[in-house]
């Protein structure tokens, strides 16, 4: 959540900061600001609204020329979105800010710190927890410690909560001090310039070399070098990593929005995730610790995730239980971590997260590790916190996903869970070598089938145009189709702000049907042949009460089609993998409804790409 960028070098930092902030827009924000060293001293410009508003305000105030600065896009947690609550925040007495701070995360003990600092003469200008950090650093810097990095080390030891910090001080006008705990922060390494950022997208236009800060580490970033220290102030030798994708992967490439670009990239994302792991008609997971011996001994599987990743996990749960006959649960990470879950030492915990930084998922994984379970992470971001801390990691090679609403990363997560299902089933003797070979062939076919499904693009655009004005939409499905319906409903509400709900079709009579009235749009999914007749029965129930029905089904659907206003047909696919196809037209439906309603598709209100706080 939120975005941090910082630059120190030999050229004007402002264009670099602004470009970096734009690249972090997808993380979600409601205000933006920069702090920079100028001839007049440490100067802060910030404003509510979009980065374009910040650029305009900087022009109105006469511009900003500097070689070192920090910037921030804020998503409100403490205090409403406003100019005064925007970052950066200044630390100092009598309105004389000597220190500026940008911060992602939440300071849990900020009220206690604020009370103490007010007793020392500090006057607060905002409602934020971050201003507490700025004043605390100023207090320690001027009264106790002259070295800024040592001051930050002393400050974070007094902080309880999560943070990624970028700090600058008038005493060191070419230096940025960075620190992190439970929030991502990378350091970009350039030639006579270096950067800090919330993620790689903000540095890729300047350099492809970077360092990842780990929890409780502090970095001193200057134009001529970077020094990283642990919590004891000891210098660390951090490995330098290289970005494996180029800048074009984070650009629209001629599409109107990132979301539609990423929808169309799903065949490649799934193919890149599947192909390297299928060798000689068998799935290999040795590199992530899922040895045959471990898979044979599994007693229970816990899939833990949030949002769309959880919906992928719900599909995975059904496929695993059906194919492998091992007990599997799919649970919301924020609930799992607090419900005192029963976890055994022979259990497998699969955590799913696009960013690899999701706070609740990370905490749930740590809980499972403490209980002795073997943890495997399905993540899309290399070297993310979850990827580094899990016992094994299964990367989804979807490439950078910029739109807030996930599409291609979700599809890659499904593919990863399918592969885990197939391997467990083979190792435990529930399928033969021939069955595994056939299933591997189906997995290799998935990218082509997804590409064929994308041909419904124009049909979904027409349907979206017709129903974009509906106040409520309901999605119905059974089994795997219910799990897919949950994801479809989330996509629609995320980006179009249309109220939508997904229900297990068998629950219609238990209250839900009272919401159906004339003109209500109902989207029904029917991809499981054994459930066709029951789904048609549910469709009849809503049609008889005035609903208009869009049916998403397979080419071999057998049922009365006359009750449906629109039918979207999917290529024939193994029913266990059907969720990979059924979601495609519904992603397109959500996208085109949002476009029709003039919504900000890639940056929906109140949402962030990476949820790094509880």
Coordinates of C-alpha atoms in Angstrom, one line a residue:
X1 CA 0.0 0.0 0.0
X2 CA 1.3 3.5 -0.8
X3 CA 4.5 4.1 -2.7
X4 CA 8.0 5.4 -1.7
X5 CA 10.6 6.6 -4.1
X6 CA 13.9 8.4 -3.4
X7 CA 16.8 9.6 -5.5
X8 CA 20.3 10.9 -4.8
X9 CA 22.7 11.6 -7.7
X10 CA 24.2 14.3 -9.9
X11 CA 21.2 15.4 -11.9
X12 CA 17.9 17.0 -11.1
X13 CA 16.0 14.6 -8.9
X14 CA 12.5 16.0 -9.4
X15 CA 11.8 14.3 -12.8
X16 CA 13.1 11.0 -11.4
X17 CA 10.9 11.3 -8.4
X18 CA 7.8 12.2 -10.4
X19 CA 8.4 9.4 -12.9
X20 CA 8.9 7.0 -10.0
X21 CA 5.7 8.1 -8.3
X22 CA 3.8 7.5 -11.6
X23 CA 5.2 4.0 -11.8
X24 CA 3.8 3.3 -8.3
X25 CA 0.3 4.6 -8.9
X26 CA -1.0 1.1 -9.3
X27 CA -0.3 0.5 -5.6
X28 CA -3.2 2.8 -4.8
X29 CA -3.1 6.3 -3.3
X30 CA -5.1 9.4 -2.5
X31 CA -2.4 12.1 -2.2
X32 CA 1.2 12.6 -3.2
X33 CA 4.2 14.7 -2.2
X34 CA 8.0 15.2 -2.4
X35 CA 10.7 16.6 -0.1
X36 CA 14.0 17.8 -1.6
X37 CA 17.1 19.8 -0.8
X38 CA 17.2 23.1 -2.6
X39 CA 19.2 26.3 -2.1
X40 CA 16.5 27.5 0.3
X41 CA 16.9 24.3 2.4
X42 CA 14.7 21.3 2.9
X43 CA 11.5 21.9 1.0
X44 CA 8.2 19.9 0.9
X45 CA 5.5 20.1 -1.6
X46 CA 2.4 17.8 -1.2
X47 CA -1.2 17.7 -2.1
X48 CA -4.4 15.6 -2.0
X49 CA -5.3 13.9 -5.2
X50 CA -3.4 12.6 -8.2
X51 CA 0.3 13.1 -9.0
X52 CA -0.7 15.5 -11.8
X53 CA -2.1 17.8 -9.0
X54 CA 1.3 17.6 -7.3
X55 CA 3.1 18.5 -10.6
X56 CA 0.8 21.5 -11.0
X57 CA 1.4 22.6 -7.4
X58 CA 5.2 22.4 -7.8
X59 CA 4.9 24.7 -10.9
X60 CA 2.7 27.1 -9.0
X61 CA 5.3 27.3 -6.3
X62 CA 8.1 28.1 -8.7
X63 CA 9.5 24.7 -9.5
X64 CA 11.9 22.5 -7.6
X65 CA 15.5 21.9 -8.5
X66 CA 17.5 19.4 -6.4
X67 CA 19.8 16.4 -6.6
X68 CA 18.5 14.5 -3.6
X69 CA 14.9 14.0 -2.6
X70 CA 12.1 11.6 -1.5
X71 CA 8.6 11.2 -2.8
X72 CA 5.4 9.4 -1.6
X73 CA 2.0 8.3 -2.7
X74 CA -0.3 7.9 0.3
X75 CA -3.3 5.7 0.9
X76 CA -5.0 7.0 4.0
X77 CA -4.9 5.0 7.2
X78 CA -4.5 7.5 10.0
X79 CA -6.3 10.7 9.1
X80 CA -8.5 11.6 6.1
X81 CA -7.0 12.3 2.7
X82 CA -5.9 15.9 2.8
X83 CA -2.9 18.2 2.1
X84 CA -1.8 18.2 5.7
X85 CA -2.0 14.5 6.1
X86 CA 0.0 13.8 2.9
X87 CA 3.6 12.7 3.0
X88 CA 6.4 13.7 3.4
X89 CA 6.2 14.9 7.0
X90 CA 8.7 17.2 8.6
X91 CA 10.2 16.7 12.0
X92 CA 11.3 19.7 14.1
X93 CA 10.1 22.3 16.5
X94 CA 8.7 25.8 15.8
X95 CA 7.8 24.9 12.2
X96 CA 11.5 24.5 11.3
X97 CA 11.6 21.1 9.7
X98 CA 15.1 19.7 9.8
X99 CA 14.1 16.1 9.0
X100 CA 11.6 14.8 6.4
X101 CA 10.1 11.3 6.4
X102 CA 8.0 9.1 4.1
X103 CA 6.5 6.0 5.5
X104 CA 4.5 2.9 4.4
X105 CA 3.0 0.8 7.1
X106 CA 1.4 1.5 10.5
X107 CA 3.0 2.7 13.7
X108 CA 1.0 0.9 16.4
X109 CA 2.3 2.9 19.4
X110 CA 2.2 6.3 17.8
X111 CA -0.3 7.7 20.3
X112 CA 2.1 7.0 23.2
X113 CA 5.1 8.4 21.2
X114 CA 3.0 11.5 20.3
X115 CA 2.2 12.2 23.9
X116 CA 5.8 12.0 24.9
X117 CA 7.0 14.2 22.1
X118 CA 4.4 16.8 22.8
X119 CA 5.8 17.1 26.3
X120 CA 9.2 17.9 24.7
X121 CA 7.7 20.8 22.8
X122 CA 6.8 19.2 19.4
X123 CA 3.6 20.5 17.8
X124 CA 1.8 18.1 15.4
X125 CA 0.4 19.4 12.1
X126 CA -1.4 16.2 11.0
X127 CA -3.5 13.3 12.2
X128 CA -1.0 10.7 10.9
X129 CA 1.1 8.2 12.7
X130 CA 4.0 9.0 10.4
X131 CA 4.5 12.5 11.7
X132 CA 5.4 10.9 15.0
X133 CA 8.3 9.1 13.3
X134 CA 9.5 12.4 11.8
X135 CA 9.5 14.2 15.2
X136 CA 11.0 11.2 17.0
X137 CA 13.9 11.2 14.6
X138 CA 14.4 14.9 14.9
X139 CA 14.3 14.6 18.7
X140 CA 16.9 11.8 18.8
X141 CA 19.0 13.4 16.0
X142 CA 19.4 16.8 17.7
X143 CA 19.5 15.7 21.3
X144 CA 21.2 12.3 21.3
X145 CA 22.8 11.4 18.1
X146 CA 24.4 13.3 15.2
X147 CA 24.7 10.4 12.7
X148 CA 21.4 10.1 10.8
X149 CA 21.6 6.4 10.2
X150 CA 22.3 5.7 13.9
X151 CA 19.5 8.0 14.8
X152 CA 17.1 6.0 12.6
X153 CA 18.3 2.8 14.2
X154 CA 17.6 4.3 17.6
X155 CA 14.2 5.5 16.4
X156 CA 13.0 2.2 15.0
X157 CA 13.9 0.4 18.2
X158 CA 11.2 2.6 19.9
X159 CA 8.6 1.9 17.2
X160 CA 6.1 -0.9 17.4
X161 CA 4.4 -1.8 14.1
X162 CA 5.4 -2.0 10.4
X163 CA 7.3 0.4 8.3
X164 CA 9.3 1.2 5.2
X165 CA 11.0 4.5 5.8
X166 CA 12.8 7.0 3.7
X167 CA 14.5 9.8 5.7
X168 CA 16.4 12.9 4.8
X169 CA 18.1 15.5 7.0
X170 CA 19.5 19.0 6.4
X171 CA 22.7 17.7 8.0
X172 CA 23.3 15.3 5.1
X173 CA 21.9 16.9 2.0
X174 CA 23.0 14.1 -0.4
X175 CA 22.0 11.2 1.8
X176 CA 18.8 9.1 2.2
X177 CA 18.5 6.7 5.1
X178 CA 16.1 3.8 4.5
X179 CA 14.7 1.2 6.9
X180 CA 12.1 -1.6 6.8
X181 CA 10.1 -4.0 8.8
X182 CA 7.2 -6.0 7.2
X183 CA 7.0 -3.5 4.3
X184 CA 8.9 -3.9 1.0
X185 CA 11.8 -1.6 0.1
X186 CA 14.4 -2.0 -2.6
X187 CA 17.6 0.0 -3.3
X188 CA 18.4 0.7 -7.0
X189 CA 22.1 0.8 -7.8
X190 CA 23.1 3.2 -10.6
X191 CA 26.2 5.0 -11.8
X192 CA 26.9 8.0 -9.5
X193 CA 23.3 7.7 -8.4
X194 CA 21.2 5.5 -6.3
X195 CA 17.5 5.1 -5.4
X196 CA 15.1 3.7 -2.9
X197 CA 11.6 2.5 -3.8
X198 CA 8.7 0.4 -2.7
X199 CA 9.2 -1.9 -5.7
X200 CA 11.3 -2.4 -8.8
X201 CA 8.8 -0.7 -11.2
X202 CA 10.0 2.7 -9.8
X203 CA 13.7 2.1 -10.5
X204 CA 13.7 0.0 -13.7
X205 CA 13.9 3.1 -16.0
X206 CA 17.2 4.0 -14.3
X207 CA 18.9 0.7 -13.4
X208 CA 18.4 -3.0 -13.5
X209 CA 20.5 -3.7 -10.4
X210 CA 19.1 -3.6 -7.0
X211 CA 19.4 -4.7 -3.3
X212 CA 16.4 -5.9 -1.2
X213 CA 16.3 -4.7 2.4
X214 CA 15.3 -7.3 4.9
X215 CA 13.4 -6.7 8.2
X216 CA 15.2 -4.5 10.8
X217 CA 17.9 -3.4 8.3
X218 CA 18.9 0.2 7.7
X219 CA 20.6 1.6 4.6
X220 CA 22.6 4.7 4.0
X221 CA 22.1 5.7 0.3
X222 CA 24.5 8.3 -1.3
X223 CA 25.4 9.0 -4.9
X224 CA 28.7 7.2 -4.6
X225 CA 27.5 4.1 -2.7
X226 CA 25.2 2.2 -0.4
X227 CA 25.9 0.9 3.1
X228 CA 23.5 -1.6 4.8
X229 CA 23.4 -2.3 8.5
X230 CA 21.6 -4.7 10.7
X231 CA 19.7 -3.7 13.9
X232 CA 23.0 -3.7 15.8
X233 CA 24.6 -1.3 13.4
X234 CA 26.9 -3.9 11.9
X235 CA 27.7 -3.5 8.2
X236 CA 26.2 -6.2 6.0
X237 CA 27.3 -7.6 2.6
X238 CA 24.0 -7.7 0.7
X239 CA 23.7 -9.6 -2.6
X240 CA 23.0 -7.5 -5.7
X241 CA 20.2 -8.8 -7.9
X242 CA 19.3 -8.0 -11.5
X243 CA 15.8 -7.3 -12.9
X244 CA 14.8 -10.1 -15.3
X245 CA 12.2 -8.1 -17.3
X246 CA 12.5 -5.0 -19.3
X247 CA 10.6 -1.7 -19.0
X248 CA 8.2 -2.6 -21.8
X249 CA 6.6 -5.2 -19.5
X250 CA 5.5 -2.3 -17.3
X251 CA 4.1 -0.2 -20.2
X252 CA 0.7 -0.4 -21.8
X253 CA 2.0 -1.4 -25.2
X254 CA -0.8 0.3 -27.2
X255 CA -3.7 -0.9 -25.0
X256 CA -6.0 1.7 -23.4
X257 CA -5.5 0.2 -19.9
X258 CA -3.1 -2.1 -18.2
X259 CA -5.9 -4.4 -17.2
X260 CA -7.0 -5.3 -20.8
X261 CA -3.3 -5.7 -21.7
X262 CA -2.8 -8.1 -18.8
X263 CA -6.0 -10.0 -19.6
X264 CA -4.7 -10.6 -23.1
X265 CA -1.3 -11.7 -21.7
X266 CA -2.8 -14.6 -19.8
X267 CA -1.9 -17.3 -22.4
X268 CA 1.8 -16.4 -22.0
X269 CA 1.6 -16.1 -18.2
X270 CA 0.1 -19.5 -17.8
X271 CA 2.5 -21.0 -20.4
X272 CA 5.6 -19.5 -18.7
X273 CA 4.4 -20.9 -15.4
X274 CA 3.6 -24.4 -16.6
X275 CA 6.2 -25.2 -19.4
X276 CA 9.4 -25.2 -17.3
X277 CA 8.0 -27.6 -14.7
X278 CA 6.8 -30.3 -17.0
X279 CA 9.6 -32.6 -18.1
X280 CA 9.2 -36.0 -19.7
X281 CA 5.4 -35.9 -19.1
X282 CA 5.9 -35.4 -15.4
X283 CA 5.8 -32.5 -13.1
X284 CA 8.9 -31.6 -11.1
X285 CA 9.0 -29.6 -7.9
X286 CA 12.2 -30.7 -6.4
X287 CA 13.6 -27.1 -6.5
X288 CA 10.9 -25.9 -4.1
X289 CA 11.2 -28.7 -1.6
X290 CA 8.1 -30.6 -2.6
X291 CA 9.9 -33.9 -2.7
X292 CA 8.0 -37.2 -3.4
X293 CA 8.7 -38.3 0.2
X294 CA 7.3 -35.1 1.7
X295 CA 4.2 -35.3 -0.6
X296 CA 3.5 -38.9 0.5
X297 CA 3.6 -38.0 4.1
X298 CA 1.2 -35.0 4.0
X299 CA -1.6 -35.3 6.4
X300 CA -3.5 -32.1 5.8
X301 CA -3.1 -29.1 3.3
X302 CA -3.9 -25.6 4.3
X303 CA -4.2 -23.0 1.5
X304 CA -4.0 -19.5 2.9
X305 CA -4.5 -16.3 1.0
X306 CA -6.5 -13.1 0.6
X307 CA -8.7 -11.7 -2.1
X308 CA -8.3 -13.1 -5.6
X309 CA -5.4 -15.4 -4.4
X310 CA -7.9 -16.9 -1.9
X311 CA -10.3 -17.6 -4.8
X312 CA -7.5 -19.3 -6.6
X313 CA -7.0 -21.3 -3.5
X314 CA -10.6 -22.3 -3.3
X315 CA -10.4 -23.7 -6.8
X316 CA -7.1 -25.5 -5.7
X317 CA -8.8 -27.0 -2.6
X318 CA -11.5 -28.6 -4.7
X319 CA -9.1 -29.9 -7.3
X320 CA -6.7 -31.3 -4.7
X321 CA -9.4 -33.0 -2.7
X322 CA -11.0 -34.5 -5.8
X323 CA -7.8 -35.6 -7.4
X324 CA -5.6 -36.4 -4.4
X325 CA -8.1 -37.5 -1.7
X326 CA -6.2 -35.6 1.0
X327 CA -8.0 -33.2 3.3
X328 CA -7.5 -29.6 2.2
X329 CA -8.8 -26.2 3.4
X330 CA -8.7 -22.8 1.8
X331 CA -8.9 -20.0 4.4
X332 CA -8.7 -16.2 4.6
X333 CA -5.3 -15.4 5.9
X334 CA -6.6 -12.7 8.3
X335 CA -8.9 -15.2 9.9
X336 CA -6.5 -18.2 9.8
X337 CA -3.8 -16.3 11.8
X338 CA -6.2 -15.5 14.7
X339 CA -8.3 -18.6 15.0
X340 CA -5.7 -20.8 16.7
X341 CA -5.7 -23.2 13.7
X342 CA -4.9 -26.9 14.1
X343 CA -1.6 -27.4 12.3
X344 CA 0.4 -30.6 12.3
X345 CA 4.1 -31.2 11.7
X346 CA 3.2 -33.3 8.6
X347 CA 0.9 -30.6 7.2
X348 CA 1.6 -28.6 4.1
X349 CA 0.7 -24.9 4.1
X350 CA 0.4 -23.3 0.7
X351 CA 0.4 -19.5 0.8
X352 CA -0.7 -17.6 -2.3
X353 CA 0.2 -14.0 -2.9
X354 CA 0.8 -12.0 -6.1
X355 CA 3.1 -9.5 -4.5
X356 CA 4.6 -11.8 -1.9
X357 CA 4.2 -9.0 0.6
X358 CA 0.6 -9.4 1.7
X359 CA 0.8 -8.7 5.5
X360 CA -1.9 -11.1 6.7
X361 CA -0.7 -13.9 4.4
X362 CA 2.9 -13.4 5.6
X363 CA 1.8 -13.6 9.2
X364 CA -0.2 -16.7 8.6
X365 CA 2.7 -18.4 6.9
X366 CA 5.0 -17.6 9.9
X367 CA 2.4 -19.1 12.2
X368 CA 2.3 -22.3 10.1
X369 CA 6.1 -22.5 10.2
X370 CA 6.2 -22.1 13.9
X371 CA 3.8 -25.0 14.2
X372 CA 6.1 -27.2 12.2
X373 CA 4.3 -27.3 8.9
X374 CA 6.2 -27.2 5.6
X375 CA 5.4 -23.9 3.8
X376 CA 5.3 -23.4 0.1
X377 CA 4.7 -19.9 -1.4
X378 CA 3.0 -19.3 -4.7
X379 CA 4.1 -15.8 -5.6
X380 CA 4.8 -13.6 -8.6
X381 CA 7.5 -11.3 -7.3
X382 CA 11.0 -12.8 -7.1
X383 CA 12.8 -12.3 -3.7
X384 CA 9.6 -10.9 -2.1
X385 CA 9.4 -11.4 1.7
X386 CA 7.0 -14.4 1.5
X387 CA 9.2 -16.0 -1.2
X388 CA 12.3 -15.6 1.0
X389 CA 10.8 -16.8 4.2
X390 CA 8.8 -19.8 2.9
X391 CA 10.4 -23.3 3.0
X392 CA 9.9 -23.6 -0.7
X393 CA 8.7 -21.2 -3.4
X394 CA 6.8 -21.8 -6.7
X395 CA 7.0 -18.7 -8.8
X396 CA 4.2 -17.7 -11.2
X397 CA 6.1 -16.2 -14.1
X398 CA 3.3 -13.7 -15.0
X399 CA 5.6 -10.7 -15.2
X400 CA 4.8 -7.4 -13.6
X401 CA 1.1 -6.9 -13.1
X402 CA 0.3 -3.2 -12.9
X403 CA -3.5 -3.0 -12.8
X404 CA -4.8 -3.2 -9.3
X405 CA -7.3 -5.9 -10.2
X406 CA -5.4 -9.0 -10.8
X407 CA -6.0 -11.1 -13.9
X408 CA -2.9 -12.8 -15.3
X409 CA -1.4 -13.5 -11.9
X410 CA -4.6 -15.1 -10.8
X411 CA -4.6 -17.4 -13.8
X412 CA -0.9 -18.3 -13.2
X413 CA -1.8 -19.1 -9.5
X414 CA -4.5 -21.5 -10.8
X415 CA -2.0 -23.3 -13.0
X416 CA 0.5 -23.6 -10.1
X417 CA -2.2 -25.2 -7.9
X418 CA -3.2 -27.6 -10.7
X419 CA 0.4 -28.8 -11.0
X420 CA 0.6 -29.3 -7.3
X421 CA -2.6 -31.4 -7.4
X422 CA -1.3 -33.6 -10.3
X423 CA 2.0 -34.2 -8.6
X424 CA 0.5 -35.1 -5.2
X425 CA -2.1 -37.4 -6.9
X426 CA 0.7 -39.3 -8.8
X427 CA 3.0 -39.6 -5.8
X428 CA 0.2 -40.9 -3.6
X429 CA -0.9 -43.4 -6.2
X430 CA -4.3 -41.9 -7.0
X431 CA -3.4 -41.6 -10.7
X432 CA -1.3 -43.7 -13.0
X433 CA 1.8 -42.7 -15.1
X434 CA -0.6 -42.6 -18.1
X435 CA -3.0 -40.4 -16.2
X436 CA -0.2 -38.0 -15.2
X437 CA 0.9 -37.9 -18.9
X438 CA -2.6 -37.0 -20.0
X439 CA -3.0 -34.3 -17.3
X440 CA 0.4 -32.8 -18.3
X441 CA -0.8 -32.6 -21.9
X442 CA -4.0 -30.8 -20.7
X443 CA -1.8 -28.4 -18.7
X444 CA 0.3 -27.7 -21.8
X445 CA -3.0 -27.0 -23.7
X446 CA -4.2 -24.4 -21.2
X447 CA -2.5 -21.4 -22.8
X448 CA -4.0 -22.3 -26.2
X449 CA -7.4 -22.8 -24.7
X450 CA -7.2 -19.5 -22.9
X451 CA -6.2 -17.8 -26.1
X452 CA -9.3 -19.3 -27.9
X453 CA -11.5 -18.2 -25.0
X454 CA -10.2 -14.6 -25.4
X455 CA -12.0 -14.6 -28.8
X456 CA -15.2 -13.8 -26.8
X457 CA -13.9 -10.3 -26.2
X458 CA -16.3 -8.5 -28.6
X459 CA -19.3 -10.5 -27.3
X460 CA -18.5 -9.5 -23.7
X461 CA -18.1 -5.9 -24.7
X462 CA -21.6 -6.0 -26.2
X463 CA -23.1 -7.6 -23.1
X464 CA -21.3 -5.1 -20.9
X465 CA -22.7 -2.2 -22.9
X466 CA -26.2 -3.6 -22.5
X467 CA -26.0 -4.2 -18.7
X468 CA -23.5 -1.5 -17.4
X469 CA -26.3 0.4 -15.8
X470 CA -27.5 -2.4 -13.5
X471 CA -27.4 -1.6 -9.8
X472 CA -26.8 -5.2 -8.8
X473 CA -25.4 -8.3 -10.4
X474 CA -25.5 -11.8 -9.1
X475 CA -23.1 -14.7 -10.0
X476 CA -24.2 -18.3 -9.5
X477 CA -22.3 -21.6 -9.7
X478 CA -21.8 -24.9 -8.1
X479 CA -18.5 -26.6 -7.0
X480 CA -15.6 -25.2 -9.0
X481 CA -18.0 -22.8 -10.7
X482 CA -18.9 -21.3 -7.3
X483 CA -15.2 -20.6 -6.6
X484 CA -14.9 -19.0 -10.1
X485 CA -18.1 -17.0 -9.5
X486 CA -16.5 -15.5 -6.3
X487 CA -13.6 -14.2 -8.3
X488 CA -15.8 -12.9 -11.1
X489 CA -18.0 -11.0 -8.6
X490 CA -14.9 -9.5 -7.0
X491 CA -13.6 -8.3 -10.4
X492 CA -16.8 -6.5 -11.2
X493 CA -17.2 -4.7 -7.9
X494 CA -13.5 -3.8 -7.7
X495 CA -13.3 -1.8 -10.9
X496 CA -16.8 -0.8 -11.8
X497 CA -18.3 -0.1 -8.3
X498 CA -21.4 -2.2 -9.2
X499 CA -22.8 -4.1 -6.3
X500 CA -22.2 -7.8 -7.0
X501 CA -22.5 -11.0 -5.1
X502 CA -21.6 -14.6 -5.8
X503 CA -23.6 -17.4 -4.4
X504 CA -23.5 -21.2 -4.4
X505 CA -26.4 -21.9 -6.7
X506 CA -27.9 -24.4 -4.3
X507 CA -28.3 -21.6 -1.7
X508 CA -30.7 -19.6 -3.8
X509 CA -33.8 -20.9 -1.9
X510 CA -32.1 -20.0 1.4
X511 CA -32.7 -16.3 1.2
X512 CA -30.8 -15.0 -1.8
X513 CA -33.7 -15.4 -4.3
X514 CA -35.6 -12.6 -2.4
X515 CA -33.2 -10.2 -4.0
X516 CA -34.0 -11.2 -7.6
X517 CA -36.5 -8.8 -9.3
X518 CA -37.3 -7.8 -12.9
X519 CA -34.2 -6.7 -14.8
X520 CA -31.7 -8.1 -12.3
X521 CA -28.6 -9.4 -14.2
X522 CA -27.6 -13.0 -13.2
X523 CA -24.4 -14.6 -14.5
X524 CA -24.5 -18.3 -14.2
X525 CA -21.5 -20.6 -14.6
X526 CA -22.0 -24.2 -15.8
X527 CA -18.7 -26.0 -16.7
X528 CA -19.2 -29.2 -14.7
X529 CA -21.2 -31.8 -16.7
X530 CA -22.5 -33.6 -13.6
X531 CA -24.1 -30.4 -12.5
X532 CA -25.6 -29.1 -15.7
X533 CA -29.2 -30.1 -14.9
X534 CA -29.1 -28.6 -11.4
X535 CA -27.7 -25.3 -12.7
X536 CA -30.4 -25.1 -15.4
X537 CA -33.0 -25.6 -12.6
X538 CA -31.5 -22.6 -10.7
X539 CA -31.5 -20.5 -13.8
X540 CA -35.2 -21.2 -14.3
X541 CA -35.8 -20.0 -10.8
X542 CA -34.3 -16.6 -11.3
X543 CA -35.7 -16.2 -14.8
X544 CA -39.2 -16.8 -13.5
X545 CA -38.7 -13.8 -11.2
X546 CA -37.6 -11.5 -14.0
X547 CA -33.9 -11.9 -14.1
X548 CA -31.8 -11.6 -17.3
X549 CA -29.3 -14.5 -17.4
X550 CA -25.9 -14.7 -19.0
X551 CA -24.7 -18.3 -19.1
X552 CA -21.0 -19.2 -19.3
X553 CA -20.7 -22.8 -20.2
X554 CA -18.8 -25.3 -22.3
X555 CA -19.3 -26.4 -25.9
X556 CA -20.7 -29.7 -24.7
X557 CA -23.4 -28.1 -22.5
X558 CA -26.6 -30.2 -22.4
X559 CA -29.5 -28.2 -21.1
X560 CA -32.3 -25.9 -22.1
X561 CA -30.6 -22.8 -23.6
X562 CA -33.9 -21.0 -24.2
X563 CA -34.0 -19.7 -20.6
X564 CA -30.8 -17.7 -21.1
X565 CA -30.6 -14.3 -22.7
X566 CA -26.9 -14.7 -23.6
X567 CA -24.7 -17.8 -23.8
X568 CA -20.9 -17.6 -23.7
X569 CA -19.3 -20.9 -24.8
X570 CA -15.9 -22.0 -23.7
X571 CA -13.6 -24.4 -25.6
X572 CA -13.9 -28.0 -24.3
X573 CA -11.5 -28.5 -21.4
X574 CA -10.9 -31.0 -18.6
X575 CA -13.5 -30.1 -16.0
X576 CA -10.9 -29.9 -13.2
X577 CA -9.2 -27.0 -15.0
X578 CA -12.3 -25.2 -16.2
X579 CA -11.9 -22.3 -13.8
X580 CA -9.0 -21.1 -16.0
X581 CA -11.4 -20.6 -18.9
X582 CA -14.6 -19.5 -17.2
X583 CA -12.9 -16.5 -15.6
X584 CA -11.8 -15.1 -18.9
X585 CA -15.1 -13.8 -20.2
X586 CA -16.0 -12.5 -16.7
X587 CA -12.8 -10.5 -16.4
X588 CA -13.7 -9.0 -19.8
X589 CA -17.2 -8.3 -18.6
X590 CA -15.9 -6.5 -15.5
X591 CA -13.4 -4.5 -17.6
X592 CA -15.9 -3.3 -20.2
X593 CA -18.6 -2.5 -17.6
X594 CA -16.0 -0.3 -15.9
X595 CA -15.0 1.4 -19.1
X596 CA -18.7 2.0 -20.0
X597 CA -19.2 3.6 -16.6
X598 CA -16.0 5.8 -17.1
X599 CA -14.3 4.3 -14.1
X600 CA -10.5 4.5 -13.4
X601 CA -10.0 0.9 -14.4
X602 CA -6.3 0.4 -13.4
X603 CA -6.6 2.5 -10.2
X604 CA -9.9 1.8 -8.6
X605 CA -10.8 4.0 -5.6
X606 CA -9.8 2.9 -2.1
X607 CA -7.8 -0.1 -3.3
X608 CA -4.1 -0.9 -3.3
X609 CA -2.2 -3.5 -5.3
X610 CA -0.1 -4.8 -2.4
X611 CA -1.9 -4.8 1.0
X612 CA 1.1 -4.6 3.4
X613 CA -0.9 -3.7 6.6
X614 CA -3.6 -5.5 8.5

